[in-house]
Structure formats: C-alpha cells, structure tokens
PDB file of C-alpha atoms in Angstrom:
ATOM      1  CA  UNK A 769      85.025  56.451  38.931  1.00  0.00           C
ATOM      2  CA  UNK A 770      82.482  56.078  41.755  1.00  0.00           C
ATOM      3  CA  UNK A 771      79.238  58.296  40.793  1.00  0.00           C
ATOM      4  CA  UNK A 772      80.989  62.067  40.810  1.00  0.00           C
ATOM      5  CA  UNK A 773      83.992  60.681  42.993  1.00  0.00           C
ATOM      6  CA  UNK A 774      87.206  59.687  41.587  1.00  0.00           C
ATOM      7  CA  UNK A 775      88.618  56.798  42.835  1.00  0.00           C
ATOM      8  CA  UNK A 776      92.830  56.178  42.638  1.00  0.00           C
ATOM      9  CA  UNK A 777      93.729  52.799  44.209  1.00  0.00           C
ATOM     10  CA  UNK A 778      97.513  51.548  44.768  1.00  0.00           C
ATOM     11  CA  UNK A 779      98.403  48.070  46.197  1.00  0.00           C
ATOM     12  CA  UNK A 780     101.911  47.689  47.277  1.00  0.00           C
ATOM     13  CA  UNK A 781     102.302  44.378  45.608  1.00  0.00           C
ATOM     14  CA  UNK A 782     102.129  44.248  41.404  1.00  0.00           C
ATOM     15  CA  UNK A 783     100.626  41.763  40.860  1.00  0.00           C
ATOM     16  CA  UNK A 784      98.728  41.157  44.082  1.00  0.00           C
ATOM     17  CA  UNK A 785     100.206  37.974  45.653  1.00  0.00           C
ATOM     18  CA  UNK A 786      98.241  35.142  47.832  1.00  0.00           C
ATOM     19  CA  UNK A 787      97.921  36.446  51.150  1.00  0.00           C
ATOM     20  CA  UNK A 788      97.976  40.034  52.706  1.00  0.00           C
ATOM     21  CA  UNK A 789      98.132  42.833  49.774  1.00  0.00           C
ATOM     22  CA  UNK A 790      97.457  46.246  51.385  1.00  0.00           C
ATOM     23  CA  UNK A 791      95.695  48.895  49.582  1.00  0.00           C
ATOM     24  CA  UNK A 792      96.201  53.231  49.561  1.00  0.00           C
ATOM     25  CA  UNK A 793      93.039  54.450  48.838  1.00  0.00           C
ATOM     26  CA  UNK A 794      92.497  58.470  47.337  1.00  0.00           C
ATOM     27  CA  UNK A 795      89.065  59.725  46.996  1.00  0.00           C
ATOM     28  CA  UNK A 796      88.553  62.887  45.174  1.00  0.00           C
ATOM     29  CA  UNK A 797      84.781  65.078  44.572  1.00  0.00           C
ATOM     30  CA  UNK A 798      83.699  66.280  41.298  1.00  0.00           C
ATOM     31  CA  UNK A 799      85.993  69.659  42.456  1.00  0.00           C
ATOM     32  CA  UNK A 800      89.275  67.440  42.505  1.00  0.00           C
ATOM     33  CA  UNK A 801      89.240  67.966  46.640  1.00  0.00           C
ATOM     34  CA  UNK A 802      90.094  64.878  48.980  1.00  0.00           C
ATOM     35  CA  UNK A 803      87.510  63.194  50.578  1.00  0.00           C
ATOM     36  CA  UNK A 804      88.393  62.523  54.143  1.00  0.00           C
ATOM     37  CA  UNK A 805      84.725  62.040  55.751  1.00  0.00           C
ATOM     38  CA  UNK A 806      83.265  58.811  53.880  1.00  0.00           C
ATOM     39  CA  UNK A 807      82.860  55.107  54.922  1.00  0.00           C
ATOM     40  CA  UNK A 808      85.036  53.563  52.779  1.00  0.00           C
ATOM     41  CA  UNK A 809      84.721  49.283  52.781  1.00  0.00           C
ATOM     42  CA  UNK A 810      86.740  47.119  50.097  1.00  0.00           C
ATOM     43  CA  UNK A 811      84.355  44.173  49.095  1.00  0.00           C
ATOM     44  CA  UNK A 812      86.403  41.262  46.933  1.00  0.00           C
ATOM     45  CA  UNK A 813      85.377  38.008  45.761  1.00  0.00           C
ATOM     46  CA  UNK A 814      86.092  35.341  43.504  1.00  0.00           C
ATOM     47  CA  UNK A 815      83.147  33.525  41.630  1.00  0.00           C
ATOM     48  CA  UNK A 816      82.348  29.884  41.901  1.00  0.00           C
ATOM     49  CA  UNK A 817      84.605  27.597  40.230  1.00  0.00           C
ATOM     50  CA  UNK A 818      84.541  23.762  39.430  1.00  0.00           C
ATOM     51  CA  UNK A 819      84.021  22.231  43.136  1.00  0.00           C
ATOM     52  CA  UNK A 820      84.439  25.558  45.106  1.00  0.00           C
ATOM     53  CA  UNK A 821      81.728  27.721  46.253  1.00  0.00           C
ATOM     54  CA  UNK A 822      82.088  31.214  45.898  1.00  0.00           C
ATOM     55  CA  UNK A 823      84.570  33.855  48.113  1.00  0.00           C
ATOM     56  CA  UNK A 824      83.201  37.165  49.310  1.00  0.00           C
ATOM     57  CA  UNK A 825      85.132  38.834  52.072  1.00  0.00           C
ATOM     58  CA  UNK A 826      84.941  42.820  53.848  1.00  0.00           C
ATOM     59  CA  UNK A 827      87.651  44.791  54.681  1.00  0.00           C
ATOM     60  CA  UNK A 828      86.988  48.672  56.892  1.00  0.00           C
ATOM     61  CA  UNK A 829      89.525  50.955  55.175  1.00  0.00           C
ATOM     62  CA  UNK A 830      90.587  53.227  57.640  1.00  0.00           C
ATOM     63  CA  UNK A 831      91.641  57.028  57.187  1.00  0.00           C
ATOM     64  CA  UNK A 832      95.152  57.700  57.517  1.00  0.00           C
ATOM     65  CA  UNK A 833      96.334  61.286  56.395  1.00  0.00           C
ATOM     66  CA  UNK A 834      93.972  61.952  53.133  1.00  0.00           C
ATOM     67  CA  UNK A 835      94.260  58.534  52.133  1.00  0.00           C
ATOM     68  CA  UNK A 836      92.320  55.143  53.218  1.00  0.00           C
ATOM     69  CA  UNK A 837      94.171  52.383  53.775  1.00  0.00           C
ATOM     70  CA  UNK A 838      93.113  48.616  53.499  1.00  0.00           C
ATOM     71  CA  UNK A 839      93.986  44.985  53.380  1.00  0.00           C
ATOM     72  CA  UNK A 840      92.349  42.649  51.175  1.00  0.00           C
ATOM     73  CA  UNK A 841      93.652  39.019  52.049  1.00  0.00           C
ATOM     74  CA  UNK A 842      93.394  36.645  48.569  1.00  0.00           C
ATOM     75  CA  UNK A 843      92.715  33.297  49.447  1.00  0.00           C
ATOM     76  CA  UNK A 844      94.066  32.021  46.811  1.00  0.00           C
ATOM     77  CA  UNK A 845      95.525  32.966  43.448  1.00  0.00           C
ATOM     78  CA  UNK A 846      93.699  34.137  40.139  1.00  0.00           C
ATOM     79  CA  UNK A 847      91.178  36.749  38.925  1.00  0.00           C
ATOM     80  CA  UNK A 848      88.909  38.350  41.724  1.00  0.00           C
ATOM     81  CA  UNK A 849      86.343  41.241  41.713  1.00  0.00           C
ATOM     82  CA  UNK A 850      87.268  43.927  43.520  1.00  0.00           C
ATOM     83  CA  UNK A 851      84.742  46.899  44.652  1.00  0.00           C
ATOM     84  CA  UNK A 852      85.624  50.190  46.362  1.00  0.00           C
ATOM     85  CA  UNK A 853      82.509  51.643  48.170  1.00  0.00           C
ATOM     86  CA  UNK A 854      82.658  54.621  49.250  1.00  0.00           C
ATOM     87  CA  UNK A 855      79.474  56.318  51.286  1.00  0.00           C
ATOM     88  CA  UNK A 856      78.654  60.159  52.201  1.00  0.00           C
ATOM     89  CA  UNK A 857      75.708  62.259  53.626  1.00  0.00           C
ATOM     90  CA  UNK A 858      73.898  58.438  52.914  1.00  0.00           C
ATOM     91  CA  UNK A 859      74.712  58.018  49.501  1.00  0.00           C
ATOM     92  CA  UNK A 860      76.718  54.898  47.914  1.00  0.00           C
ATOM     93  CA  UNK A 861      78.664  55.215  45.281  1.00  0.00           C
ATOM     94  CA  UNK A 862      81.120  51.803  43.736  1.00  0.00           C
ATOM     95  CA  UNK A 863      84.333  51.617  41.845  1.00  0.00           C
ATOM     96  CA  UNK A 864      84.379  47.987  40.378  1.00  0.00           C
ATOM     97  CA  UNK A 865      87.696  46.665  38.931  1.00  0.00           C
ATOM     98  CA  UNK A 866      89.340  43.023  39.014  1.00  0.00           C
ATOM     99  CA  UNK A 867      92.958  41.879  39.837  1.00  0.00           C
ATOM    100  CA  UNK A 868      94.732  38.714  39.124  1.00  0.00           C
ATOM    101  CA  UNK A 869      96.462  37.500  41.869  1.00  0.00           C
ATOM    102  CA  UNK A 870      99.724  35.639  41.667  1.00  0.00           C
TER     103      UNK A 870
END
C-alpha cells in the first residue's frame, strides 16, 4: 500500500539477479481503478556495509498500457530497499519493500 493506492509490483526475475531486473508496475485508487496519470520513480539502495559506502540509485518508470514499467540495476548481490513512489494532483505517496538479490 501507498497512502489510499494499492501498489502490485512484478519483476521478471525471482529472485532479482545482479544486473538489469525489470519491473511491471500496477497502481490502483481506493475504488480499485488503474492509475495511469502519476509520476511513478523506483528509488533502491543498499545500506553501508563494512568498507562500502552506501548505494542509492533512480529509475523513471514509464507508462506502458495501464502498467509502469521500470529497471532497477543491482550493483551487486544481497538485501536492498526498494521504494515505489508514486505522485498525483502533488501528493506523494511510498510503497517500501526489500529484495534479496542473487
């Protein structure tokens, strides 16, 4: 859930893999309808670790159809933080969730 949107992400690759994973991306309003009019960015990051600073990266999802579609690129494998923000008439609403990649 993001605020009154619900938020149904697929990534063709389970478990996510180093590298290029791409993302389908279904926004629904508190009616059930599909949102096709947001801004919807995918932030992901992996926290510091012993001797490595911290990863943050962007990635535009784009509408395609009634779905947004995007494509995180892991640096590297193991457990990052994954947020879905989605924006309309000026509001932000997140979906948080993590993934381990492989």
């Amino acid at each position: 859930k993001a605020g009154e949107y619900t938020v149904d992400v697929s990534i063709d690759k389970n478990p996510p893999v180093t590298g290029n994973n791409n993302m389908d991306i279904a926004i629904k309003d508190g009616a059930g309808k599909m949102v096709t009019d947001a801004k919807v960015v995918v932030e992901y990051s992996m926290p510091a670790m012993a001797g490595m600073p911290p990863m943050n990266y962007k990635s535009d999802a784009a509408l395609k159809g009634e779905k947004y579609k995007a494509t995180m690129n892991l640096s590297m494998a193991g457990p990052w933080n994954v947020t879905v923000k989605v924006t309309r008439a000026d509001k932000t609403q997140s979906a948080k969730f993590t993934v381990d990649a492989k």
